[in-house]
mmCIF file of C-alpha atoms and ligand atoms in Angstrom:
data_model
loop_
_atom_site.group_PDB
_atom_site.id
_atom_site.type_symbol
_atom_site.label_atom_id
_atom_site.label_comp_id
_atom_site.label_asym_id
_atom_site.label_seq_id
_atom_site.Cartn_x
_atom_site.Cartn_y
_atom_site.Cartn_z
ATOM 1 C CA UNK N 1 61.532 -37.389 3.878
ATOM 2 C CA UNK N 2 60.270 -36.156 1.096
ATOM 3 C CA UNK N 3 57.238 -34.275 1.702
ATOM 4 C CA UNK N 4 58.264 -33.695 6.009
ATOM 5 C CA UNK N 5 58.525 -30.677 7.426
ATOM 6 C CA UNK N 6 62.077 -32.213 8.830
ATOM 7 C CA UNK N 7 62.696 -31.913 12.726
ATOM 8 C CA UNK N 8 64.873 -28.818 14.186
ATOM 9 C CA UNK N 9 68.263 -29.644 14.187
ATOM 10 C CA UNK N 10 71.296 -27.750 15.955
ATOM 11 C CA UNK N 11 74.257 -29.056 13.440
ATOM 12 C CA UNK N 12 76.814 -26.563 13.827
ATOM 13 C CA UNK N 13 79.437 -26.136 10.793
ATOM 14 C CA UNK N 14 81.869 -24.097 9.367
ATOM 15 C CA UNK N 15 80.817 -22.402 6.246
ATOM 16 C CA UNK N 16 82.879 -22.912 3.214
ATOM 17 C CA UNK N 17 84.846 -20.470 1.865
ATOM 18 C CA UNK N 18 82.966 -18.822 -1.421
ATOM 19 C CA UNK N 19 83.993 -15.883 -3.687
ATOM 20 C CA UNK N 20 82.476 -14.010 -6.826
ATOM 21 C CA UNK N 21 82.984 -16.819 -10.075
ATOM 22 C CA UNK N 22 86.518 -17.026 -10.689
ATOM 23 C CA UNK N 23 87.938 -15.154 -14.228
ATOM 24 C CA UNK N 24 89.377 -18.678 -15.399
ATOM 25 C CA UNK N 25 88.482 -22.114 -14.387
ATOM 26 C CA UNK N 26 90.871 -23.111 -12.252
ATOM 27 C CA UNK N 27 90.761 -26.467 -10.726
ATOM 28 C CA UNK N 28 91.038 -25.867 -7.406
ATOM 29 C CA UNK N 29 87.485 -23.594 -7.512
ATOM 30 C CA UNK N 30 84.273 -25.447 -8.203
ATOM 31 C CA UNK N 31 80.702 -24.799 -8.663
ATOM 32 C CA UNK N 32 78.335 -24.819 -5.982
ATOM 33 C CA UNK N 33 74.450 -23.262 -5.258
ATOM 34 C CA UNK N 34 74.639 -21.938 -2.245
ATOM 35 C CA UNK N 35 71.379 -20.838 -0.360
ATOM 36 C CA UNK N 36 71.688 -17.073 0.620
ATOM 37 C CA UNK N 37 67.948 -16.013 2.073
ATOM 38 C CA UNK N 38 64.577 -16.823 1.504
ATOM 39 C CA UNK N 39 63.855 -17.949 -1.850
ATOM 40 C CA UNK N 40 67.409 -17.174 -3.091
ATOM 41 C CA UNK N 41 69.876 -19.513 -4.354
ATOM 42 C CA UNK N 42 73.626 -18.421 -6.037
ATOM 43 C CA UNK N 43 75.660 -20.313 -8.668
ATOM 44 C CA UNK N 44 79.197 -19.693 -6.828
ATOM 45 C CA UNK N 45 82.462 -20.801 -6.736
ATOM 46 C CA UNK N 46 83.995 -22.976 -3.627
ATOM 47 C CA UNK N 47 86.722 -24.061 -3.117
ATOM 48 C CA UNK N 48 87.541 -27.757 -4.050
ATOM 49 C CA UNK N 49 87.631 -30.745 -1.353
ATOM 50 C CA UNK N 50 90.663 -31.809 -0.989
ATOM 51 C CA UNK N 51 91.947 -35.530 -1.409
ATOM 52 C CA UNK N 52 89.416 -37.574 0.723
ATOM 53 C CA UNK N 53 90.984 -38.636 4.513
ATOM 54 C CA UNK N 54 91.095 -42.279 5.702
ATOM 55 C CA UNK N 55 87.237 -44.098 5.126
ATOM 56 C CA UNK N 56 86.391 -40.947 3.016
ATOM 57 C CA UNK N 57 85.364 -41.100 -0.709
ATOM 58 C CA UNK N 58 85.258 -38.394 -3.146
ATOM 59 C CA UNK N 59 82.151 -38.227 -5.666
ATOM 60 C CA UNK N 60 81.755 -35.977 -8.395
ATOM 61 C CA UNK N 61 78.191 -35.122 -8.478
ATOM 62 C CA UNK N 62 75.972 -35.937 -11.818
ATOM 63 C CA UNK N 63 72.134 -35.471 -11.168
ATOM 64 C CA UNK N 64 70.160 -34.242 -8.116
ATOM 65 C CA UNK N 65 66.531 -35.148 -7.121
ATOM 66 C CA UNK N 66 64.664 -32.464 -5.874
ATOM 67 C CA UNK N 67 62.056 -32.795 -3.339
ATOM 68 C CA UNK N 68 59.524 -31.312 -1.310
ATOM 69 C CA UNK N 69 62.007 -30.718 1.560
ATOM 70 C CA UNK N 70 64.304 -28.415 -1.003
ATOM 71 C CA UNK N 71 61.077 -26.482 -0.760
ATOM 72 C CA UNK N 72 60.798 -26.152 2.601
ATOM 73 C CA UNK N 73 64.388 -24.922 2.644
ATOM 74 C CA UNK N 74 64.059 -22.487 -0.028
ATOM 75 C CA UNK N 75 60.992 -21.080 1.445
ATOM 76 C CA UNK N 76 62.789 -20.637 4.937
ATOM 77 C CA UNK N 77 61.331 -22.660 7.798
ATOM 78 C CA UNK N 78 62.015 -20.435 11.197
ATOM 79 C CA UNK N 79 61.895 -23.686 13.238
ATOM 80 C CA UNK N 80 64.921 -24.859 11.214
ATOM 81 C CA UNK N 81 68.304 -24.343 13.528
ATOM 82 C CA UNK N 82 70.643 -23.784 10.355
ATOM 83 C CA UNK N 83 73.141 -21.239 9.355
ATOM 84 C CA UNK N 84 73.190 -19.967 5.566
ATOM 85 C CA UNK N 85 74.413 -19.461 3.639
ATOM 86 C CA UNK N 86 74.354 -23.725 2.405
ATOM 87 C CA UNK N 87 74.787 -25.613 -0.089
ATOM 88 C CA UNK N 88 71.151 -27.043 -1.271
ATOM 89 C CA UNK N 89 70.835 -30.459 -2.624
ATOM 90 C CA UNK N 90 69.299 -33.702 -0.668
ATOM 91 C CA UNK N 91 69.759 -36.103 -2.894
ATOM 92 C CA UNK N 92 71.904 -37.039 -5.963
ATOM 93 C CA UNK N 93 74.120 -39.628 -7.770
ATOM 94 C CA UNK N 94 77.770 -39.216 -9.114
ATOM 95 C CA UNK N 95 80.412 -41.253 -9.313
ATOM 96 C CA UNK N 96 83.667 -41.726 -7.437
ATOM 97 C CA UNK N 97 87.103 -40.007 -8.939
ATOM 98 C CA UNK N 98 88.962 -40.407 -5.297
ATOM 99 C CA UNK N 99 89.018 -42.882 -2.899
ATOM 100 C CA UNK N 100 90.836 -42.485 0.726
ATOM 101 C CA UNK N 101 92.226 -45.308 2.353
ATOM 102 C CA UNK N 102 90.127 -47.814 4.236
ATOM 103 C CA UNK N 103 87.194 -46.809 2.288
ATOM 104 C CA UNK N 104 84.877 -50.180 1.671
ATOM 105 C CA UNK N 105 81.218 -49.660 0.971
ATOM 106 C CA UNK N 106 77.858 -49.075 3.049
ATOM 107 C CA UNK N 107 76.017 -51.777 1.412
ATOM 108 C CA UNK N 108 76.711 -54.518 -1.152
ATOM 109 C CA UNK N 109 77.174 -57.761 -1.740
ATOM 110 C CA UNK N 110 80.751 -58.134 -1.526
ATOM 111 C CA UNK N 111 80.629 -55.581 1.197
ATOM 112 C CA UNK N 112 84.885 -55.878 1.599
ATOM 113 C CA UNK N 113 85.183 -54.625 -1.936
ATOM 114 C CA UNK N 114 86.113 -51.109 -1.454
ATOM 115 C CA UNK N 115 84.874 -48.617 -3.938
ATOM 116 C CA UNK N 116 87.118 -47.720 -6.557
ATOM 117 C CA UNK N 117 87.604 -44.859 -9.170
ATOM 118 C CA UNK N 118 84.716 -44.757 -11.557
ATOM 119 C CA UNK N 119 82.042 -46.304 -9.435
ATOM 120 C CA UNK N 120 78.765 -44.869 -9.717
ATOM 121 C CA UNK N 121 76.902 -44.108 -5.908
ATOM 122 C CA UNK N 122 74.567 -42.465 -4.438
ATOM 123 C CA UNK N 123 74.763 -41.319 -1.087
ATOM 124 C CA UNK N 124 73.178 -41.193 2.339
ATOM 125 C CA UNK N 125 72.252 -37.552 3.329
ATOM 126 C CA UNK N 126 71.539 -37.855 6.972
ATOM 127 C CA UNK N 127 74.937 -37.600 8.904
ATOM 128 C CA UNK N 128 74.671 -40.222 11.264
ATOM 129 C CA UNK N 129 76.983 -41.382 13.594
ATOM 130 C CA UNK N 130 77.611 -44.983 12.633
ATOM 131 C CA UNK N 131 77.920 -45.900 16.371
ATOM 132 C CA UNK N 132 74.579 -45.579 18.276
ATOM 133 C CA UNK N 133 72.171 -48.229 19.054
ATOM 134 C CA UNK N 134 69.984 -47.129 16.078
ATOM 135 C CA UNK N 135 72.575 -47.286 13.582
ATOM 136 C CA UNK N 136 74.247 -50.285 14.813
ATOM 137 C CA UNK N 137 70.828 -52.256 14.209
ATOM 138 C CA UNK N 138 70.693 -50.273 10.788
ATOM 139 C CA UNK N 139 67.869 -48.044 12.004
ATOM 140 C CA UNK N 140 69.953 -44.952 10.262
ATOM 141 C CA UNK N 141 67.073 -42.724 10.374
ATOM 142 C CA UNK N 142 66.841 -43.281 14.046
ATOM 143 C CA UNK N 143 70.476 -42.053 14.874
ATOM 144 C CA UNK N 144 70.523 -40.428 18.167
ATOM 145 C CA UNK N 145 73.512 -38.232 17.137
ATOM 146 C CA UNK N 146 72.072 -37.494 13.672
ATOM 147 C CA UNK N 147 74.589 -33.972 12.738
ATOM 148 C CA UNK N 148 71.294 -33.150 10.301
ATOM 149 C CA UNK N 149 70.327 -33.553 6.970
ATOM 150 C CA UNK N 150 72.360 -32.824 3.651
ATOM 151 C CA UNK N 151 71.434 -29.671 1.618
ATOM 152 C CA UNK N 152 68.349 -28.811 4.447
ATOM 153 C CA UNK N 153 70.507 -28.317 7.807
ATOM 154 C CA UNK N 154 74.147 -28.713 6.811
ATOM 155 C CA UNK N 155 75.748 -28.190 3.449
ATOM 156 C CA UNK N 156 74.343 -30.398 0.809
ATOM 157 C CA UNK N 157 74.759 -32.320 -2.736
ATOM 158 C CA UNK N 158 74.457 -29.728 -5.287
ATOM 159 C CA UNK N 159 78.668 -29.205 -6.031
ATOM 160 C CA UNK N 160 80.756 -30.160 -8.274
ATOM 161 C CA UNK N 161 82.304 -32.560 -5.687
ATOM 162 C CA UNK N 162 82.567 -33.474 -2.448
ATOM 163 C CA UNK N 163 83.809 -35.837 0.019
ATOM 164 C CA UNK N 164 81.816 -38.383 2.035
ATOM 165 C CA UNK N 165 82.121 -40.848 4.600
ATOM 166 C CA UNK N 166 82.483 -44.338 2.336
ATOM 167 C CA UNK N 167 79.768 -45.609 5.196
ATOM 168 C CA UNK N 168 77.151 -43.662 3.844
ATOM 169 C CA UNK N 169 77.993 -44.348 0.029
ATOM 170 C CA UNK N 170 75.867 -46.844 -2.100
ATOM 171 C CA UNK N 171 77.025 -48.597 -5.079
ATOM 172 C CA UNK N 172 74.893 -47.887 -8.032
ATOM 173 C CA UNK N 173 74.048 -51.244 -9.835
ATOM 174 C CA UNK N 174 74.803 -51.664 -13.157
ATOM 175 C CA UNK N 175 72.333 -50.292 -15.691
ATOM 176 C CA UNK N 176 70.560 -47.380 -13.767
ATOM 177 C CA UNK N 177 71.686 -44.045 -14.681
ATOM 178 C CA UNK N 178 72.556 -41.066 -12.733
ATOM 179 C CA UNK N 179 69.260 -39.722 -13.357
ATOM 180 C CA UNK N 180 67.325 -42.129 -11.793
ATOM 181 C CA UNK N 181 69.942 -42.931 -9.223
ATOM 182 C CA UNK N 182 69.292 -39.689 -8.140
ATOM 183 C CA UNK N 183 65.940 -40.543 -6.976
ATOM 184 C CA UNK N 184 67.268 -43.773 -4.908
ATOM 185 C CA UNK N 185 68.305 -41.884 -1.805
ATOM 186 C CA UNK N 186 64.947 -39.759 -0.707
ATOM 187 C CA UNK N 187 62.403 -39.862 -2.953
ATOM 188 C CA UNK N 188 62.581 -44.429 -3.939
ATOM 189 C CA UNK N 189 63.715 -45.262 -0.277
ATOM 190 C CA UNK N 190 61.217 -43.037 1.781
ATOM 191 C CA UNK N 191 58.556 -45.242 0.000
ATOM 192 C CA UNK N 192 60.260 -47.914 0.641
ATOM 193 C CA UNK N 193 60.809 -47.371 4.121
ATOM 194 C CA UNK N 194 57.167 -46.270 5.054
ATOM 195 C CA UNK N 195 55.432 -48.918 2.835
ATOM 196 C CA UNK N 196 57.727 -52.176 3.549
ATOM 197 C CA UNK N 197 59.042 -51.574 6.841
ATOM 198 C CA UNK N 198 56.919 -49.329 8.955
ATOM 199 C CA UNK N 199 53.238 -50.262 7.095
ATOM 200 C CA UNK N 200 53.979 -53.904 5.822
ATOM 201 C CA UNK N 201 52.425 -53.706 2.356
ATOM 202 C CA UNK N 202 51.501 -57.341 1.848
ATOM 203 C CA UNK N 203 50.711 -58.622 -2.094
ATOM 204 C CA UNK N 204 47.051 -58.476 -2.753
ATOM 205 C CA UNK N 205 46.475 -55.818 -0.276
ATOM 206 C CA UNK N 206 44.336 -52.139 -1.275
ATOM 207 C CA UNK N 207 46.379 -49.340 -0.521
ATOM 208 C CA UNK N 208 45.928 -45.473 -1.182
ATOM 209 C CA UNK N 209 48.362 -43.734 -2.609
ATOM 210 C CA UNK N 210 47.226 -39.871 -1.615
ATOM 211 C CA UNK N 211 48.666 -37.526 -4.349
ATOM 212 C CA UNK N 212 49.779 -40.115 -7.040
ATOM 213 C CA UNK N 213 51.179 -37.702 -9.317
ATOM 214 C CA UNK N 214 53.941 -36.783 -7.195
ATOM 215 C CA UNK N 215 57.577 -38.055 -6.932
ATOM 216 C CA UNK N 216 56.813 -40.211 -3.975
ATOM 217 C CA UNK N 217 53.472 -40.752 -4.913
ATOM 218 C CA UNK N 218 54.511 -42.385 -8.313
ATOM 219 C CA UNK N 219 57.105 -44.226 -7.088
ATOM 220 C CA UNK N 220 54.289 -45.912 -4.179
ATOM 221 C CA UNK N 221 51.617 -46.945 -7.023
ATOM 222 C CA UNK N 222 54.646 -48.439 -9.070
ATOM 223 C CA UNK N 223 56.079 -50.667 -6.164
ATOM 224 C CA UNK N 224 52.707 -51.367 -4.775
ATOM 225 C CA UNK N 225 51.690 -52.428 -8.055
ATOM 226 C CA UNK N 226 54.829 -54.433 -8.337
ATOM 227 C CA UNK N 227 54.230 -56.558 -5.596
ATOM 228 C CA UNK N 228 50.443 -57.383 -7.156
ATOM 229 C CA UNK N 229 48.413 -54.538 -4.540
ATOM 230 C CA UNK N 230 45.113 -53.236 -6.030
ATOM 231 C CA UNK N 231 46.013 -49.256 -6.096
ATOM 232 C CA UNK N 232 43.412 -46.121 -5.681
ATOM 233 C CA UNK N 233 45.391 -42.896 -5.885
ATOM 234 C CA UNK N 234 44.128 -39.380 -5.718
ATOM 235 C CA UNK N 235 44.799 -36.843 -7.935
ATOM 236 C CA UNK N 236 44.252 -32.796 -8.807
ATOM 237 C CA UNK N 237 43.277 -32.777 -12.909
ATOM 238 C CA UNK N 238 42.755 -35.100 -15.035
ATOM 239 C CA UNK N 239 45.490 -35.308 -17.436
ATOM 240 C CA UNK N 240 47.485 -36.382 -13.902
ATOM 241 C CA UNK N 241 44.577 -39.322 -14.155
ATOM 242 C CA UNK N 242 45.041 -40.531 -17.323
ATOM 243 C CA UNK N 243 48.905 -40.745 -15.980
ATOM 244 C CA UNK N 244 48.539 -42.127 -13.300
ATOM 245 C CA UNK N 245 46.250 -44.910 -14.751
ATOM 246 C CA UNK N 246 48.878 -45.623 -17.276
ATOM 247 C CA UNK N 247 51.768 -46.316 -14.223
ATOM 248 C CA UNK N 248 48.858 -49.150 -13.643
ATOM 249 C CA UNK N 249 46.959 -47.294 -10.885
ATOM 250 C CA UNK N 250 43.584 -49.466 -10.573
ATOM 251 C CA UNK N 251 41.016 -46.797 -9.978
ATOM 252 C CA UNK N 252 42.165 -43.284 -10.010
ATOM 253 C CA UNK N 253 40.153 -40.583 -8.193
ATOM 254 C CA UNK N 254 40.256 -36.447 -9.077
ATOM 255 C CA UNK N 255 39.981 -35.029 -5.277
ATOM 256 C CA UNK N 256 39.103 -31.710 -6.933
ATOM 257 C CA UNK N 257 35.628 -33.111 -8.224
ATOM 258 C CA UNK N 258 34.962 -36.285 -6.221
ATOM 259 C CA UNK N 259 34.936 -36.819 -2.489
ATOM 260 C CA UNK N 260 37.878 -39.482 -2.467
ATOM 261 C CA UNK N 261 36.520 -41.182 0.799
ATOM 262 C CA UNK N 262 33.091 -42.229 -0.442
ATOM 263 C CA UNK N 263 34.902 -43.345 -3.635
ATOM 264 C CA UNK N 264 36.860 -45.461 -1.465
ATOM 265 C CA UNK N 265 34.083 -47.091 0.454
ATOM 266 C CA UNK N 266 32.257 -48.023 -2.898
ATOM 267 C CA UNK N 267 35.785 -49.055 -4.403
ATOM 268 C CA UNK N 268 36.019 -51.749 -1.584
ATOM 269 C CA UNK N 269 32.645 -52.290 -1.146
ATOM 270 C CA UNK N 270 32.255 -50.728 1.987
ATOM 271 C CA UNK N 271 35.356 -52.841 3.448
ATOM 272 C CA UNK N 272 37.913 -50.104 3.267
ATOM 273 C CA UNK N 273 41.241 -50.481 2.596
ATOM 274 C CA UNK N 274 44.544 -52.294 3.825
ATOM 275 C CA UNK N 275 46.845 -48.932 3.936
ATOM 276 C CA UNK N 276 46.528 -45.459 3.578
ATOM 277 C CA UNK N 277 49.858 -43.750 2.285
ATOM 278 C CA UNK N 278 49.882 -39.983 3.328
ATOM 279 C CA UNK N 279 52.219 -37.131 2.760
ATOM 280 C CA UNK N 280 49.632 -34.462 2.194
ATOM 281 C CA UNK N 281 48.438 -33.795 6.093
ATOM 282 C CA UNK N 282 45.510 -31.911 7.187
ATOM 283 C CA UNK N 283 43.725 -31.483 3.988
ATOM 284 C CA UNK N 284 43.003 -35.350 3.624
ATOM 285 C CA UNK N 285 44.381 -37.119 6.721
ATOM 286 C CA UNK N 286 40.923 -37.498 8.305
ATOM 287 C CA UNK N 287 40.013 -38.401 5.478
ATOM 288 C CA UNK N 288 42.538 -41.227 4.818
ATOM 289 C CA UNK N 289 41.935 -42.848 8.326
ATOM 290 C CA UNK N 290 37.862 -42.878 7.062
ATOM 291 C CA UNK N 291 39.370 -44.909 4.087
ATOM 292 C CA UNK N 292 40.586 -47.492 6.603
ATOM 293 C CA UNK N 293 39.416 -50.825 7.056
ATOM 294 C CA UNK N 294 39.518 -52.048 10.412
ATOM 295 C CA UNK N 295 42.828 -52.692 11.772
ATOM 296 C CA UNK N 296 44.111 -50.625 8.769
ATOM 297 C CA UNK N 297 47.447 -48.761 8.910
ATOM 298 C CA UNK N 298 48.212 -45.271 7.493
ATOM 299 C CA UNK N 299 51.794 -44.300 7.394
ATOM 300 C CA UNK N 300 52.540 -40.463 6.493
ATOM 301 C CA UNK N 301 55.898 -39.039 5.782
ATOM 302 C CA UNK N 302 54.854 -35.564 4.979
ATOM 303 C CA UNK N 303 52.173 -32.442 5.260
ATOM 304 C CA UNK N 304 52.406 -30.317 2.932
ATOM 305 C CA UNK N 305 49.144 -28.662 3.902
ATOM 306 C CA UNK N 306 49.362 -27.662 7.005
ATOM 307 C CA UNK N 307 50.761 -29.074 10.446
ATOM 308 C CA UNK N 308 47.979 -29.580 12.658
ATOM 309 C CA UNK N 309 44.968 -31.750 12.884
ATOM 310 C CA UNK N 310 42.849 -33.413 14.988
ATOM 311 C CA UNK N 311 41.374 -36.809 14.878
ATOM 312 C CA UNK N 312 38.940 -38.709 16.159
ATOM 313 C CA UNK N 313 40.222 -40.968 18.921
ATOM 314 C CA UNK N 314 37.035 -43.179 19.716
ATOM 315 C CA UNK N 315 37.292 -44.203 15.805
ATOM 316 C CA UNK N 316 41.221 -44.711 16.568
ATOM 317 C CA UNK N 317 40.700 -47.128 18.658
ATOM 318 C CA UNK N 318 37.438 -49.046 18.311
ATOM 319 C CA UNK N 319 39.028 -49.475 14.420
ATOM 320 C CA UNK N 320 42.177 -50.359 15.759
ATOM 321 C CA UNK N 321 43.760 -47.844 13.537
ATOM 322 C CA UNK N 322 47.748 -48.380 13.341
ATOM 323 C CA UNK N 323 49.733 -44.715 12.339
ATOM 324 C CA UNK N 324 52.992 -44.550 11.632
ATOM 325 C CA UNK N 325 55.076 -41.466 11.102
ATOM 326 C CA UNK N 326 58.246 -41.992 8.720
ATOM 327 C CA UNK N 327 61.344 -39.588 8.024
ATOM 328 C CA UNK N 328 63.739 -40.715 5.608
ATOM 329 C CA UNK N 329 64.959 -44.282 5.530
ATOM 330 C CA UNK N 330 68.067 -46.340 6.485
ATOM 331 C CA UNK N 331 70.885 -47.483 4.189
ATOM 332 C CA UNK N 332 69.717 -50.644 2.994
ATOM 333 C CA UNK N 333 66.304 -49.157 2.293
ATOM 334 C CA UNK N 334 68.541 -47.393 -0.775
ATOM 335 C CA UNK N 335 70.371 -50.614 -1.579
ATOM 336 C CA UNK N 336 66.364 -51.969 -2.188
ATOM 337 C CA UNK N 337 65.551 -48.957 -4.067
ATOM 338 C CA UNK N 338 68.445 -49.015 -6.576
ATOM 339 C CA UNK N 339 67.642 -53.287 -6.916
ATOM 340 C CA UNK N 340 64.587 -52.206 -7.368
ATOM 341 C CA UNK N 341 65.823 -49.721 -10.364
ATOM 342 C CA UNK N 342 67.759 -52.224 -11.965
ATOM 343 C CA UNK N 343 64.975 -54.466 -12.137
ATOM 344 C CA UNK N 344 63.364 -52.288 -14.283
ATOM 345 C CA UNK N 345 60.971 -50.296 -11.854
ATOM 346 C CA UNK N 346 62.527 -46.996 -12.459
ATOM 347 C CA UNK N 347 61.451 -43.195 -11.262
ATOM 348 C CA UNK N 348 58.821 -41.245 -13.601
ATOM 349 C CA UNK N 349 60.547 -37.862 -14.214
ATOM 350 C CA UNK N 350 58.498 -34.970 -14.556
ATOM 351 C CA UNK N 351 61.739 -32.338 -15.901
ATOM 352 C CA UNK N 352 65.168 -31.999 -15.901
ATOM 353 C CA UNK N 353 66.639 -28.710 -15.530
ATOM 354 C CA UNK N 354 70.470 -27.490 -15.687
ATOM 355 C CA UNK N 355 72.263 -26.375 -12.675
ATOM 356 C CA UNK N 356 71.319 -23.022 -13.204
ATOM 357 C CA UNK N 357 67.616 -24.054 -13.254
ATOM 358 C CA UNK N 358 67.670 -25.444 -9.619
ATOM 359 C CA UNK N 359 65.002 -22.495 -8.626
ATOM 360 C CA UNK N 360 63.218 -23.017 -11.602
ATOM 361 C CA UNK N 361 62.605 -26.487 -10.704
ATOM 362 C CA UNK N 362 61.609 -25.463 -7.069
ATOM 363 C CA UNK N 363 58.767 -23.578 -8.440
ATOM 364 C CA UNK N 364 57.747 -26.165 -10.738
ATOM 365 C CA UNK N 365 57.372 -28.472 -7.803
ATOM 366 C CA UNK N 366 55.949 -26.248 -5.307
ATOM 367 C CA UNK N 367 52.993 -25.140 -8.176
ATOM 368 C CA UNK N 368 52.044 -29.029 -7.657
ATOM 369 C CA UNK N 369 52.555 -29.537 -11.633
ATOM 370 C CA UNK N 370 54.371 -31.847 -11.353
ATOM 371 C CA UNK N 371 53.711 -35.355 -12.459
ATOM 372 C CA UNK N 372 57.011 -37.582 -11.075
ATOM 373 C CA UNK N 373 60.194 -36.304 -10.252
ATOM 374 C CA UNK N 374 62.106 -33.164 -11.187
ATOM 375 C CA UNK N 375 66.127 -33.788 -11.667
ATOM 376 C CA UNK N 376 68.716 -31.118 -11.771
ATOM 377 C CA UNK N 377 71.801 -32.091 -14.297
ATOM 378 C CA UNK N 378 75.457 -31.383 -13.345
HETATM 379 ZN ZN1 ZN S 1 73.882 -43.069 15.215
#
């Protein structure tokens, strides 16, 4: 999800109670940024969660990942049904310190172990049902009862704690920090979602990665380039070249001074290529499908420049174009990401910032700067 403009959603809640900092640091108060208006986000006090009910854990939060949809939300988005002001955050990692009863977890391999105190997770930030069709087959990000999305439509990660339905909570695997945990849950498992399961990234295939130096676009060269694909990625400058070459990008293209799609067809020697991965939208989408190869698929999770386009539909079919749009991921697509992690194909981070920096980083990635992922420390 990281780069989508996310869908309206009409997830009513009750706001949490907040007050001015407290004058001594009680336990029951704890720290929270709370969205408040456009472009505005408060360090406050909240008050703690209490012990977590029956199938509830607690986690107490350690890194966040911040992502192009923390942008959106900062910015305001009018199409957005949400009340502020909310807690921001979409994804992070943290580690138990309560555990309710009946509480086993989402996905491992011993999946009757339940989590206990001290476990590090991450968690699942769409608020599914657990019931539905869609989430019954694991299709999570197909819920039909979806109450919205963590830290964009309902209150999200960035607190000192919180509780969570143990369904949605992932056990960390031993050996991946918090920090790049914190990328499993958007930012590692929307690539894996729209390469693996919606575009079928076979080894040996071509792909391009559009916009390589961002969170998601670094983390598509490095698994497509796991699984032995041949990777051409566009990027803005060139010192984002010379990175992304080094993350083992094959051919690397600046956008800014070459005309990526007759790149492409010279790259591939006039065959095109296997998969397009999008997130940018207008600006190159037409563009991407030209990049195609017959019977190619391009699968876009994001547009950050702009909503609209039009395409041509005689060259959709007679190439036998396949397009798949992608929003977030299901459960086990963060189980793969954090196996993934472990294995030693871990996020490229860009910055981490304190709490206090959260807005700081939003700039940083909205300025397009940014080469990997930007984490916020607890
Ligand atoms: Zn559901």
């Amino acid at each position: 999800m990281s780069d989508a403009a996310p869908p309206a959603l009409g997830g009513e809640r009750e706001a949490p109670t907040r007050s001015p900092p407290a004058r001594s640091g009680a336990d029951a108060r704890i720290r929270a940024l709370s969205l408040v208006g456009d472009r505005k986000i408060e360090l406050v006090e909240i008050a703690a969660p209490a012990a977590p009910a029956a199938g509830e854990v607690q986690i107490a939060i350690k890194a966040i990942g911040l992502n192009h949809i923390d942008v959106w939300g900062w910015r305001g988005m009018a199409f957005a049904k949400r009340k502020l002001p909310l807690i921001v955050g979409v994804e992070a990692a943290g580690e138990i310190v309560a555990v309710g009863p009946s509480s086993a977890p989402a996905v491992t391999a011993a999946s009757s172990e339940a989590f206990k105190v001290g476990d590090p997770v991450v968690a699942y930030g769409g608020l599914t049902c657990g019931t539905c069709k869609a989430c019954r087959e694991g299709r999570d990000n197909l819920c039909e009862n979806v109450a919205g999305v963590m830290g964009f439509h309902v209150d999200g990660f960035a607190r000192d704690r919180l509780n969570m339905p143990a369904r949605l909570a992932v056990p960390v695997p031993a050996g991946v920090s918090f920090r790049d945990a914190a990328c499993a849950p958007v930012a590692f498992s929307t690539v894996q979602h729209m390469l693996f399961d919606n575009a079928k990234l076979e080894p040996g295939e071509t792909v391009l990665v559009q916009a390589g130096g961002s969170g998601i676009g670094t983390a598509a060269i490095k698994m497509a380039k796991a699984i032995g694909c041949t990777v051409i990625t566009t990027v803005g400058d060139d010192e984002k070249a010379a990175k992304a070459k080094a993350l083992g990008a094959d051919h690397v293209i600046n956008y800014r001074t070459e005309r990526f799609e007759s790149v492409v067809r010279k790259l591939t020697a006039k065959k095109g290529v296997d998969v397009a991965f999008e997130h940018v939208g207008p600006d190159t989408f037409n563009g991407s499908l030209l990049c195609l190869k017959r019977g190619g698929r391009l699968v876009t999770c994001g547009s950050t420049s702009g909503q609209s386009t039009t395409i041509n539909l005689f060259q959709l079919y007679l190439q036998q174009y396949r397009i798949f749009g992608s929003f977030g991921a299901s459960i086990r697509n963060i189980g793969e990401s954090l196996a993934k992690m472990a294995s030693g194909l871990t996020p490229v981070i860009d910055t981490e910032v304190a709490l206090a920096d959260f807005e700081r980083g939003l700039a940083r990635l909205e300025s397009r700067k940014v080469f990997g992922k930007i984490i916020v420390n607890f």
